[in-house]
Coordinates of C-alpha atoms in Angstrom, one line a residue:
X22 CA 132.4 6.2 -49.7
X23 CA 130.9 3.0 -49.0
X24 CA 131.5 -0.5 -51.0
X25 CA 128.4 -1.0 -52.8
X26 CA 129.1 -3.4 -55.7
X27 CA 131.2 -7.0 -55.2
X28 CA 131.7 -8.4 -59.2
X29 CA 132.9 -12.1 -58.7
X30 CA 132.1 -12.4 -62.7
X31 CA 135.1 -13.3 -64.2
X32 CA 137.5 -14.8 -61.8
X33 CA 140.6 -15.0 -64.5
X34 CA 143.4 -17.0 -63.4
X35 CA 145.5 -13.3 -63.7
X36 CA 148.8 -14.7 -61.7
X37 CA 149.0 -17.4 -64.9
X38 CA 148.6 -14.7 -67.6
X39 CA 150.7 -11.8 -65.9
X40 CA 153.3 -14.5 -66.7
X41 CA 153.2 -12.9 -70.2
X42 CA 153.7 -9.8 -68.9
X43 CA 157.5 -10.6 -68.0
X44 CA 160.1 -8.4 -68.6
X45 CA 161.8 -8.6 -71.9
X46 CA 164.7 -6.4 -73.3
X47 CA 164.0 -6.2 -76.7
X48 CA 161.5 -7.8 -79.0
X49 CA 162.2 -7.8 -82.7
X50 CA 158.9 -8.1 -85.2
X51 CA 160.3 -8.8 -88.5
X52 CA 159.4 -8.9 -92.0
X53 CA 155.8 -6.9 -91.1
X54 CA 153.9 -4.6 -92.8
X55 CA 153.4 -1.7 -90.9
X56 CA 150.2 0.2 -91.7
X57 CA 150.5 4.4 -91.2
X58 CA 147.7 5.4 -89.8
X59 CA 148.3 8.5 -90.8
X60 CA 148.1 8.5 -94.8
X61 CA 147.3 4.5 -94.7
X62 CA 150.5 3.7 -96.5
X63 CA 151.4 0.3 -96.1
X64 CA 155.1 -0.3 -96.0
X65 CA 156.4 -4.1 -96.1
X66 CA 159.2 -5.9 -95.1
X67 CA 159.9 -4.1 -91.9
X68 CA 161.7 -4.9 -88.4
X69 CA 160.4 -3.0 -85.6
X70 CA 162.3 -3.0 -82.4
X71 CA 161.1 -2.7 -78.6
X72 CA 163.1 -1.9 -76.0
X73 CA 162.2 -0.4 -72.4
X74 CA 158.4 -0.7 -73.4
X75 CA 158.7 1.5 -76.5
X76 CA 159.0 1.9 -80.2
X77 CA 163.2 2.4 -80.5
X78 CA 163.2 1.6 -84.1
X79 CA 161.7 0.7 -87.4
X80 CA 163.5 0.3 -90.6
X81 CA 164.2 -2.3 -93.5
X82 CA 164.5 -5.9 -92.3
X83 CA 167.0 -6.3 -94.7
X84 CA 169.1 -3.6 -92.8
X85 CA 168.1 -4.6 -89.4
X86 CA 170.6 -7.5 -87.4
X87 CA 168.7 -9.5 -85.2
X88 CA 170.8 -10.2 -81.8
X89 CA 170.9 -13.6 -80.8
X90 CA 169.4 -12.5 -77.3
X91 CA 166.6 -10.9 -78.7
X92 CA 162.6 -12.2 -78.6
X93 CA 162.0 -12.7 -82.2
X94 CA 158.3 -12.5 -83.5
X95 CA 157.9 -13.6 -86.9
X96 CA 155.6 -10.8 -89.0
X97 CA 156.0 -12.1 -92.4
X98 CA 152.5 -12.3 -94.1
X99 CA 150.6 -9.9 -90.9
X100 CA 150.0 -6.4 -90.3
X101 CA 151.2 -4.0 -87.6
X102 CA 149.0 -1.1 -86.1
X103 CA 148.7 0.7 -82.8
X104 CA 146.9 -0.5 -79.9
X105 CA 143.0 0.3 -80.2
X106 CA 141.5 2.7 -78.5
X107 CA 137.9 2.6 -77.0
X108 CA 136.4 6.2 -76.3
X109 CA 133.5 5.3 -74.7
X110 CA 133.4 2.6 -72.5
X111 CA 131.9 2.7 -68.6
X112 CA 132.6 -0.3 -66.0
X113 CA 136.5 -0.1 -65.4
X114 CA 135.7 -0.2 -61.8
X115 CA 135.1 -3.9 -62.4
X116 CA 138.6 -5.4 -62.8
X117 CA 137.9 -9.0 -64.4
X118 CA 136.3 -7.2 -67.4
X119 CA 140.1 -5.6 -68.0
X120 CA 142.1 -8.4 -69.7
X121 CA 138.8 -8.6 -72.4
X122 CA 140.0 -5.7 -73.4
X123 CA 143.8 -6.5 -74.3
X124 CA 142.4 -10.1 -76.0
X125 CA 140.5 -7.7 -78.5
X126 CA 143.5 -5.4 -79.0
X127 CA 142.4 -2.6 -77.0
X128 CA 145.3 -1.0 -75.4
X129 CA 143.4 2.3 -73.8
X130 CA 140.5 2.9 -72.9
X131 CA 138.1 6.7 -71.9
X132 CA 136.4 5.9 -68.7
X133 CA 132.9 8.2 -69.3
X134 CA 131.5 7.8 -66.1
X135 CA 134.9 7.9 -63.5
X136 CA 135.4 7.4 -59.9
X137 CA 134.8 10.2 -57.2
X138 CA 138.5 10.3 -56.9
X139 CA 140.8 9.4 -59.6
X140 CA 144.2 9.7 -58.2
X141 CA 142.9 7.0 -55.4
X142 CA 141.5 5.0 -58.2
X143 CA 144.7 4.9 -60.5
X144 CA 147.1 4.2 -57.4
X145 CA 144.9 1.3 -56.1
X146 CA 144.5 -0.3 -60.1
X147 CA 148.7 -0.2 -60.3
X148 CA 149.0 -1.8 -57.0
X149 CA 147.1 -4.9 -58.5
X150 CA 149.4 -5.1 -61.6
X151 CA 146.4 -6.6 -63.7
X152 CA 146.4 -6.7 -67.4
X153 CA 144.4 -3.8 -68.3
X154 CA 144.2 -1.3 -70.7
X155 CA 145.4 2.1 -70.0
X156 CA 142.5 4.3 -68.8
X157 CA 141.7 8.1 -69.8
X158 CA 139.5 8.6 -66.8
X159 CA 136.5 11.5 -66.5
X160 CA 134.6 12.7 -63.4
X161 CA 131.8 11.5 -62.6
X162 CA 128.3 12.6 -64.5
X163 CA 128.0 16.3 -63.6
X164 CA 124.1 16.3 -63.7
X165 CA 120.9 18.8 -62.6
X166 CA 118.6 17.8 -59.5
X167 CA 117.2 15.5 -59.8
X168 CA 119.5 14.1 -61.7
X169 CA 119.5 11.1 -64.5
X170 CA 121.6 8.5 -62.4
X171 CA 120.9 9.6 -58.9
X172 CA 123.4 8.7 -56.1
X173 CA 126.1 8.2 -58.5
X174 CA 126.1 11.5 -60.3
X175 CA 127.5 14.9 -59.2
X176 CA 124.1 17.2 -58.6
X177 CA 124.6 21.1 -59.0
X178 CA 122.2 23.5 -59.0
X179 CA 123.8 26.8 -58.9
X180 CA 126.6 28.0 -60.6
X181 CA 129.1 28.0 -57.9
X182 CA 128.3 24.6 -56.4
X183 CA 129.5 23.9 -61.1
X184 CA 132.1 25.4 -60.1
X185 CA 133.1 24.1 -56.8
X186 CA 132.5 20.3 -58.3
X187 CA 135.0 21.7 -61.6
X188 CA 137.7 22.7 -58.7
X189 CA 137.1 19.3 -57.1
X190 CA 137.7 16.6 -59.8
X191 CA 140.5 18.8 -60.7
X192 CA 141.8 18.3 -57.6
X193 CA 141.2 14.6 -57.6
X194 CA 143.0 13.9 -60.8
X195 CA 140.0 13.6 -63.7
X196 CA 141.7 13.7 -67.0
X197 CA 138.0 15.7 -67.7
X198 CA 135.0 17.1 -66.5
X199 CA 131.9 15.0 -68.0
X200 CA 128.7 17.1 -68.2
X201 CA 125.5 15.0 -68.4
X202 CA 121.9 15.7 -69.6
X203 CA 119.5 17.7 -67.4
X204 CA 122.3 20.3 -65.9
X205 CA 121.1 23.8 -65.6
X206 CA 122.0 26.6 -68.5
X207 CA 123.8 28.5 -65.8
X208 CA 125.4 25.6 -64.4
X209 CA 126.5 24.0 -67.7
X210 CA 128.0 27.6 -68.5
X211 CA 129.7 27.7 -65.2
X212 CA 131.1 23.9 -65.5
X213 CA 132.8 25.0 -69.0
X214 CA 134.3 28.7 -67.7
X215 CA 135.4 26.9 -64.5
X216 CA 137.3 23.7 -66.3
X217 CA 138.6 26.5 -69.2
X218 CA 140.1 28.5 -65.8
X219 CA 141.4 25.0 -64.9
X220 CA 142.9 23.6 -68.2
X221 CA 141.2 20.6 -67.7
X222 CA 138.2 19.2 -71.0
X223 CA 134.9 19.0 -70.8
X224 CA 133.4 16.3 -72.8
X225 CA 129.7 14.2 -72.4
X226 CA 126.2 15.2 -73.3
X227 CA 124.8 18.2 -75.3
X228 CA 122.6 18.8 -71.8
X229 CA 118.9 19.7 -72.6
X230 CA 119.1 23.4 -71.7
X231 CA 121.5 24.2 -74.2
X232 CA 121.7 23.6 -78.5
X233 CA 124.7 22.0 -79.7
X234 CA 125.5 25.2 -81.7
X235 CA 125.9 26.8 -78.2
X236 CA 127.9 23.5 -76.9
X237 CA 130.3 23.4 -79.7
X238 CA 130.9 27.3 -79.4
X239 CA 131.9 27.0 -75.8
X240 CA 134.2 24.5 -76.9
X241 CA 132.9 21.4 -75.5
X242 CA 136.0 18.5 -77.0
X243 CA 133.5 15.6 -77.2
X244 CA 130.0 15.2 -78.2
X245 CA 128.9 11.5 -76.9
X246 CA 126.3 9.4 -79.1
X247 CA 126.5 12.3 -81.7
X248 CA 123.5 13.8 -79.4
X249 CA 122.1 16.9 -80.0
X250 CA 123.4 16.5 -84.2
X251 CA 119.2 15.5 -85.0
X252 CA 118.1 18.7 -83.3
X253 CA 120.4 21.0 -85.0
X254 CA 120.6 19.8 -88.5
X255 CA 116.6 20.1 -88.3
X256 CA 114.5 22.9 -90.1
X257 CA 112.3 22.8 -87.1
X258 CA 114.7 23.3 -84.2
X259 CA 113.2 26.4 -82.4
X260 CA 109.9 24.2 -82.5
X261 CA 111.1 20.9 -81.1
X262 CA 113.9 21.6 -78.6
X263 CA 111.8 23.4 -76.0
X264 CA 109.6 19.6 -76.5
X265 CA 112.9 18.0 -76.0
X266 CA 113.6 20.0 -72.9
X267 CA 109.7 18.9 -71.6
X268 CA 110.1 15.2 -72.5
X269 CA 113.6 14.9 -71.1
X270 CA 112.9 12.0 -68.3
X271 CA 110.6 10.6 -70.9
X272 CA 112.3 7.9 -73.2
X273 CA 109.8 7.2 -75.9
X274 CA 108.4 10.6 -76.1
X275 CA 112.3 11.6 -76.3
X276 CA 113.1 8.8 -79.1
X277 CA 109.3 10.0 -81.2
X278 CA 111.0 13.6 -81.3
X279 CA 113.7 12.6 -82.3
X280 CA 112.6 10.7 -85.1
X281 CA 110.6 14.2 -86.4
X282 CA 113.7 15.7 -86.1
X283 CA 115.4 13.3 -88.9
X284 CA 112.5 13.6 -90.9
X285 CA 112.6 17.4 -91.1
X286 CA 116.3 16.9 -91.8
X287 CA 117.9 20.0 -93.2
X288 CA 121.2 19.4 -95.7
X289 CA 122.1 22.9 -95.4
X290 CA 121.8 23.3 -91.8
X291 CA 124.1 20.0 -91.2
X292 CA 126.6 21.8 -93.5
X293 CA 126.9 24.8 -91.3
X294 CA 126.2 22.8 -88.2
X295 CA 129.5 20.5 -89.2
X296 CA 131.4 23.6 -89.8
X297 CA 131.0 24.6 -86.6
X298 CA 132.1 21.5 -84.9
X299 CA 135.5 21.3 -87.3
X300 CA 136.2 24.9 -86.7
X301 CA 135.9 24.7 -82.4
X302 CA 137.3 21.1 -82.6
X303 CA 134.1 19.4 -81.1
X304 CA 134.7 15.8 -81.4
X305 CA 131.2 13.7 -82.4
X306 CA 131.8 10.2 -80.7
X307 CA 129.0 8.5 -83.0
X308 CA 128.5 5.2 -80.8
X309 CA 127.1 3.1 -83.3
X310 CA 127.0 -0.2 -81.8
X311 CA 124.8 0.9 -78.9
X312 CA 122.0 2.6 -80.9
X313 CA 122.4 -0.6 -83.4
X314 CA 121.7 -2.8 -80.0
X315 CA 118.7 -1.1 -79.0
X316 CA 116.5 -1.7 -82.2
X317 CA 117.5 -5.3 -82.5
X318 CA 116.2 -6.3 -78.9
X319 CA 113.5 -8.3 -80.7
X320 CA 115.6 -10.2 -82.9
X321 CA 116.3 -13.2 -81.7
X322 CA 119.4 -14.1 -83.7
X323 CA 120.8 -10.6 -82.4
X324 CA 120.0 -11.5 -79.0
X325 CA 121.7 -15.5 -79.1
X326 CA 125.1 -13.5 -79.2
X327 CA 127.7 -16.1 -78.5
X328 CA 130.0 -13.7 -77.0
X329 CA 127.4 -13.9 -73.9
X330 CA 129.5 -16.9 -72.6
X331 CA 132.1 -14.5 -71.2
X332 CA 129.5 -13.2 -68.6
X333 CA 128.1 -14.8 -65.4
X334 CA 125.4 -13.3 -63.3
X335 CA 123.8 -9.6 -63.1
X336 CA 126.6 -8.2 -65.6
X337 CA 125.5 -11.1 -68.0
X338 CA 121.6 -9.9 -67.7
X339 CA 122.8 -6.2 -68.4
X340 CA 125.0 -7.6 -71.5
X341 CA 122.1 -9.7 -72.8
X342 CA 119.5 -7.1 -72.6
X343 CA 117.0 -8.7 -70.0
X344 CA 117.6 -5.5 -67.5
X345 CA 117.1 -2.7 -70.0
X346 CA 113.6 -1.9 -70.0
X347 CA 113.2 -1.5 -73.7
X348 CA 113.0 -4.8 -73.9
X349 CA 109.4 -4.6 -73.2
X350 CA 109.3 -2.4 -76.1
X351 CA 106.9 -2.9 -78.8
X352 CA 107.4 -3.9 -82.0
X353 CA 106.5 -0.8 -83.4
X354 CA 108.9 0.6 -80.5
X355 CA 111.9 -0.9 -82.3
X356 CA 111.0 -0.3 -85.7
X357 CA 111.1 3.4 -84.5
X358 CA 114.7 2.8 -83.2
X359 CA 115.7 0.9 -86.6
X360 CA 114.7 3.9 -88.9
X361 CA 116.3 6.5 -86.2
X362 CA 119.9 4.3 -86.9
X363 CA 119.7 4.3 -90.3
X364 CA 119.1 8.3 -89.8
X365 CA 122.6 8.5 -87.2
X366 CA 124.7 5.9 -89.6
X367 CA 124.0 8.3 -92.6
X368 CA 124.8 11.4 -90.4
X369 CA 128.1 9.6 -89.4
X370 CA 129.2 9.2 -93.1
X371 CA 128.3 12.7 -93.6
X372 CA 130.4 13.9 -90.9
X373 CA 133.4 12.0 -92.3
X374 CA 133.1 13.2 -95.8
X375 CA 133.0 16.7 -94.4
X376 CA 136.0 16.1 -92.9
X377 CA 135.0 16.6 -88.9
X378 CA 137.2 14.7 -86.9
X379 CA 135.2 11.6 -84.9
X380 CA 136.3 9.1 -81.9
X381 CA 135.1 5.0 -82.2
X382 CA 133.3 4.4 -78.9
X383 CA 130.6 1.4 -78.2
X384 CA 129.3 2.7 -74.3
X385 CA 130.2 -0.5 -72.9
X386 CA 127.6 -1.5 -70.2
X387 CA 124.6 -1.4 -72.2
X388 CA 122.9 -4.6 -73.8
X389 CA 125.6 -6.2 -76.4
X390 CA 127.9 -3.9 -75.9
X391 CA 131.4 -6.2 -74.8
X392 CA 134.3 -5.1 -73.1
X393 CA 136.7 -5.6 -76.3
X394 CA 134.9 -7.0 -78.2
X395 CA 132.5 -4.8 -79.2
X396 CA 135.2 -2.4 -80.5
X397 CA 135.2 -4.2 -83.9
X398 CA 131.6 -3.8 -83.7
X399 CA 131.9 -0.4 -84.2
X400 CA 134.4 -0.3 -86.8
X401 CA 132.7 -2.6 -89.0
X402 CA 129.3 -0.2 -88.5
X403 CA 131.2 3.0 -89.4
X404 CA 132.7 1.8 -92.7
X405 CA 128.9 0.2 -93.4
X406 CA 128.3 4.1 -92.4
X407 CA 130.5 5.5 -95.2
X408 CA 134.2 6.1 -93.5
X409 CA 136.6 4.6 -95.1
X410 CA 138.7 1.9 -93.6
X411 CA 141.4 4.0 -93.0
X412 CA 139.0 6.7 -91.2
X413 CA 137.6 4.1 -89.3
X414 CA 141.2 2.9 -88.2
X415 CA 142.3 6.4 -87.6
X416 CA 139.1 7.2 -85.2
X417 CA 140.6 4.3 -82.9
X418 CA 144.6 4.9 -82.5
X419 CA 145.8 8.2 -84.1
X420 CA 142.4 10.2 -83.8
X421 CA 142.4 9.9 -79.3
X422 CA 146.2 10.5 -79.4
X423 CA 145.0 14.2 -80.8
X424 CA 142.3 14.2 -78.8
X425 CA 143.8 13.6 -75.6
X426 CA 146.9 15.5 -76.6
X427 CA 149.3 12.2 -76.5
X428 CA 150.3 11.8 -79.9
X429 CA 154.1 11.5 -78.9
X430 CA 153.2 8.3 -77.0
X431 CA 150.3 6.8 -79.0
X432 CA 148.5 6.9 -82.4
X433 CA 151.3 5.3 -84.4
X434 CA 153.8 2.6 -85.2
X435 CA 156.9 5.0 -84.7
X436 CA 160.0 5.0 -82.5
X437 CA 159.8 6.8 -79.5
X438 CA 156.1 6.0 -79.2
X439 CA 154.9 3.6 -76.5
X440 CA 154.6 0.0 -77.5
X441 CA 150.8 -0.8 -77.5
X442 CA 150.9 -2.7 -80.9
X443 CA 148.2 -4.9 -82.2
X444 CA 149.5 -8.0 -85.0
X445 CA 147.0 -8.8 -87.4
X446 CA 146.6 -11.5 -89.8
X447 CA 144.9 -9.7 -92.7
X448 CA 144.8 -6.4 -93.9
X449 CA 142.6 -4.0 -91.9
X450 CA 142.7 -1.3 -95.0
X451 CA 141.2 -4.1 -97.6
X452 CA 138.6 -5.4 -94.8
X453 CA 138.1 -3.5 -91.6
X454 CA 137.1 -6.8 -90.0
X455 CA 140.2 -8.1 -89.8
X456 CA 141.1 -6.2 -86.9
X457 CA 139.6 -8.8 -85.4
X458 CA 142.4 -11.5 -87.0
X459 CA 145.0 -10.9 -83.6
X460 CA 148.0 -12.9 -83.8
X461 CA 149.4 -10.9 -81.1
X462 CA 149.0 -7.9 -78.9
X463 CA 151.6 -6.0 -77.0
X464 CA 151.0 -3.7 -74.3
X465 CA 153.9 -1.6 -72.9
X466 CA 156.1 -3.4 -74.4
X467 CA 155.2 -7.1 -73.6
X468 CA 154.1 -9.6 -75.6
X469 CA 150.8 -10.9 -75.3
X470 CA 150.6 -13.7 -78.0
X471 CA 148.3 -15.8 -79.2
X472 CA 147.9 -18.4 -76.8
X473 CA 148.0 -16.2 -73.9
X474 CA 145.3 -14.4 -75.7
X475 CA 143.4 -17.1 -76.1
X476 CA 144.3 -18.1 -72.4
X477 CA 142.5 -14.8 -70.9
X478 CA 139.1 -16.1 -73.0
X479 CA 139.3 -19.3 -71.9
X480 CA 139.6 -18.1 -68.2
X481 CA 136.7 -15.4 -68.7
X482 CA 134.7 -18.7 -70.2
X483 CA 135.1 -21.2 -67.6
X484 CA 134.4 -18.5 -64.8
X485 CA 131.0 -17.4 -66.4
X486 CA 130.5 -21.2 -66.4
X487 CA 131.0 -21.7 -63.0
X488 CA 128.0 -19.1 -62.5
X489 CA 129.9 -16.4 -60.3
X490 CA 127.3 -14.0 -59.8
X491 CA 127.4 -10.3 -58.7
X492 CA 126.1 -9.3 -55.1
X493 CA 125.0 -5.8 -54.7
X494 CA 123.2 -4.2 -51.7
X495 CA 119.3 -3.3 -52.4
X496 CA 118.0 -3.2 -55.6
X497 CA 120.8 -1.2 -57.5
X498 CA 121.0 -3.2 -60.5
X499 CA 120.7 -0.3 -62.8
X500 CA 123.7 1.2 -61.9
X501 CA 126.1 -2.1 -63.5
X502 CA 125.5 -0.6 -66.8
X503 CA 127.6 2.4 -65.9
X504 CA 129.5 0.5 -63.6
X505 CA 129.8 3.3 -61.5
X506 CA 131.1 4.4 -58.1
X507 CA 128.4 6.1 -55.4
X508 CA 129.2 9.9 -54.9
X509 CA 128.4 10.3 -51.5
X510 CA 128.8 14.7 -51.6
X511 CA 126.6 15.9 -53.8
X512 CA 125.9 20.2 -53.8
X513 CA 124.4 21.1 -51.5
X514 CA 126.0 18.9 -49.2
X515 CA 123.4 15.9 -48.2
X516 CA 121.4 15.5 -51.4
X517 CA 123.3 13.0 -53.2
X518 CA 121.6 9.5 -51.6
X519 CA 118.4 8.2 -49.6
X520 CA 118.2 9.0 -46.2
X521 CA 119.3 4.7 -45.8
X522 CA 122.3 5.4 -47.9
X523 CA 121.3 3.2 -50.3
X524 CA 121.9 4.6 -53.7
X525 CA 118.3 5.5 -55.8
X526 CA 118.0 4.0 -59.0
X527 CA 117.6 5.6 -63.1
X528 CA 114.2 6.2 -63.9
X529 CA 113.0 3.1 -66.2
X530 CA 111.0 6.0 -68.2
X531 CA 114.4 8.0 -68.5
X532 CA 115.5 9.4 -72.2
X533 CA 117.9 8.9 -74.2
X534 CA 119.5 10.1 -71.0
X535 CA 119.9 6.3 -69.7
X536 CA 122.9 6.2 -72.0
X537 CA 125.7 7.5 -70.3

């Protein structure tokens, strides 16, 4: 596999913040509430103890002794949860987006669109010793031919070349197989018996060849964007999904069926339909922000985002929208997209009140959706959905320690857990924005406070001021928003890139699709 993208767009001064990553034997935080994000009881006036880069106990400051070689961090007045998790981001490949992550909280991270080989990809990222977030890292897109993002997905045609791809990632260390939009009924079938003879997920798309009653019965664990949810809870589903399957490279005719499937909205059908997902543990990861993003192109007051001023070059055109083709949408265009939000944000609460367990993900790599920052974005726009702040709190630290099967090292402020802790100055339960109040974050273990925080934006800042810009080969652009590696084997072998080795591009007239 060839290099094919340089990113010189945040040059962070990373040897001066690592300092913060410094060994330390035990940190005390005393006199903190620590939120359960379990039953969201708030318990005051407690000393939590880290040792070794975990949780070795919490208990009464009144019955804890400080030792007088210990870090001491003063919680009196703030709020202790777990580290954030993001569960759908793309772009981890680019290292100086990392540290954004920790400065917003986020401890761990789902890569949705990984590297070719993972193992290689972990080994090289630990070598660097960067401030990053942990990473839960899928395969690349397992797509159709053509596929969506060609050159940088996996294309299968048959079953066994599903299944030989399945056997691959395996091989190469993917934490899960990520099944993408245009995949073949047969194929899609073979991906998810291959992975279930494997033990390894499958999570992504509900592809067009299939329903989501037929994904979440073969056990699919994710469900990204909540796709799939308008066609099934609609009265008129055997009508319009052979239309969906016709307009599936089509974006607009895609988004105007998807809009007659909200209007023909069935409350019964979405019953039965979330009954389904809660009963084969099919995880909707709703993805708010980015569908919010999409119908305020126009509006200039959305677009003057001053969290732009982190970005420098091509990644900054991608984050401000100027390389996403809808913004030469018309205004009827977004008015369409406004109305089909409204439609997913009520679904969302729905889903919630039904009790269907969700996952807070933003698909970083699309127009205004940040690194980090974007996170709180999402929270914010599921409570204004109807989840509590507790569910909302829950979707990002103990709901992807169930998901992912790790809720003996995450999820939770409990001994015995790692230490990815986030310090708040307000209470998230009364006001879900104040997740964005950090006083401090710590990662492993190590403190990250609030001037070293602040230290990482600053860096990210004067960088993007200093214009870095991003150098790519050909006209590849498209491919920064998933920030994604080339797959130069494709099945059969030979069909994955040009005849030039340059990489082909996303149709601009692509679906919904274009979201990975």
């Amino acid at each position: 596999m060839r290099k094919t993208l340089t990113l010189l767009l945040i040059a962070l001064d990373l040897t001066a913040a690592a300092q913060t990553l410094a060994p330390q034997s035990e940190i005390y935080i005393t006199h903190v509430t620590v939120i359960d994000t379990e039953r969201g009881k708030e318990t005051t006036d407690q000393t939590v103890v880290i040792s070794d880069g975990k949780i070795s106990d919490v208990a009464g400051s009144n019955h804890v002794a400080v030792p007088a070689s210990a870090t001491t961090v003063d919680g009196k007045g703030k709020y202790l949860i777990p580290g954030l998790w993001d569960m759908h981001v793309h772009g981890t490949r680019f290292e100086s987006t990392l540290p954004l992550y920790i400065a917003n909280g986020v401890t761990g991270v789902r890569e949705m669109w990984g590297p070719p080989d993972a193992n290689k990809f972990r080994a090289e990222l630990a070598a660097k010793h960067l401030i990053a977030p942990h990473i839960y890292l899928g395969s690349p897109g397992v797509d159709g031919k053509p596929p969506i993002w060609p050159g940088i997905s996996i294309e299968v045609t048959t079953s066994d070349e599903a299944r030989r791809a399945v056997d691959e990632q395996k091989q190469r260390g993917a934490d899960f197989i990520k099944v993408y939009s245009v995949l073949s009924r047969d194929a899609y079938f073979a991906v998810v018996d291959e992975a279930r003879r494997q033990n390894i997920p499958v999570a992504g798309h509900v592809p067009n060849s299939v329903s989501i009653w037929e994904v979440t019965a073969a056990r699919q664990r994710s469900i990204e964007h909540s796709f799939g949810i308008e066609v099934g809870c609609s009265s008129r589903e055997k009508e319009l999904r052979p239309k969906f399957l016709a307009a599936q490279r089509n974006r607009k005719e895609w988004e105007a069926l998807c809009s007659e499937a909200w209007q023909s909205y069935s409350d019964q059908r979405c019953k039965n339909l979330f009954a389904e997902l809660k009963k084969n543990g099919t995880w909707p990861v709703p993805t708010l922000v980015v569908h919010h993003a999409f119908g305020r192109l126009d509006d200039p007051q959305f677009t003057s985002d001053k969290r732009l001023r982190y970005f420098s070059g091509e990644f900054r055109n991608w984050m401000n929208g100027s390389l996403d083709p809808r913004m030469k949408d018309s205004a009827s265009d977004y008015a369409k997209m406004r109305t089909t939000f409204a439609a997913e944000e009520r679904v969302t609460g729905q889903l919630f009140r039904a009790g269907v367990p969700m996952l807070a993900g933003t698909d970083v790599g699309n127009a205004f959706c940040f690194p980090g920052f974007s996170l709180h974005d999402e929270l914010a726009l599921l409570v204004e959905s109807g989840v509590t702040p507790l569910g909302a709190l829950q979707m990002t630290t103990r709901n992807p320690a169930m998901f992912m099967g790790v809720m003996d090292k995450y999820g939770s402020v409990t001994p015995g857990k790692i230490a990815d802790l986030v310090l708040l100055d307000a209470d998230p339960l009364k006001d879900i924005h104040n997740t964005t109040k950090i006083s401090e974050v710590f990662l492993d273990g190590k403190e990250h406070d609030r001037a070293a925080l602040d230290q990482i934006l600053a860096s990210a800042e004067k960088s993007a001021n200093a214009q870095q810009t991003l150098t790519m080969p050909g006209p590849d652009v498209q491919n920064l928003m998933l920030g994604a590696w080339e797959i130069n084997v494709a099945y059969p072998l030979g069909s994955g890139t040009r005849g030039d080795g340059s990489m082909p591009r996303a149709s601009r007239n692509s679906s919904h699709h274009a979201q990975a």
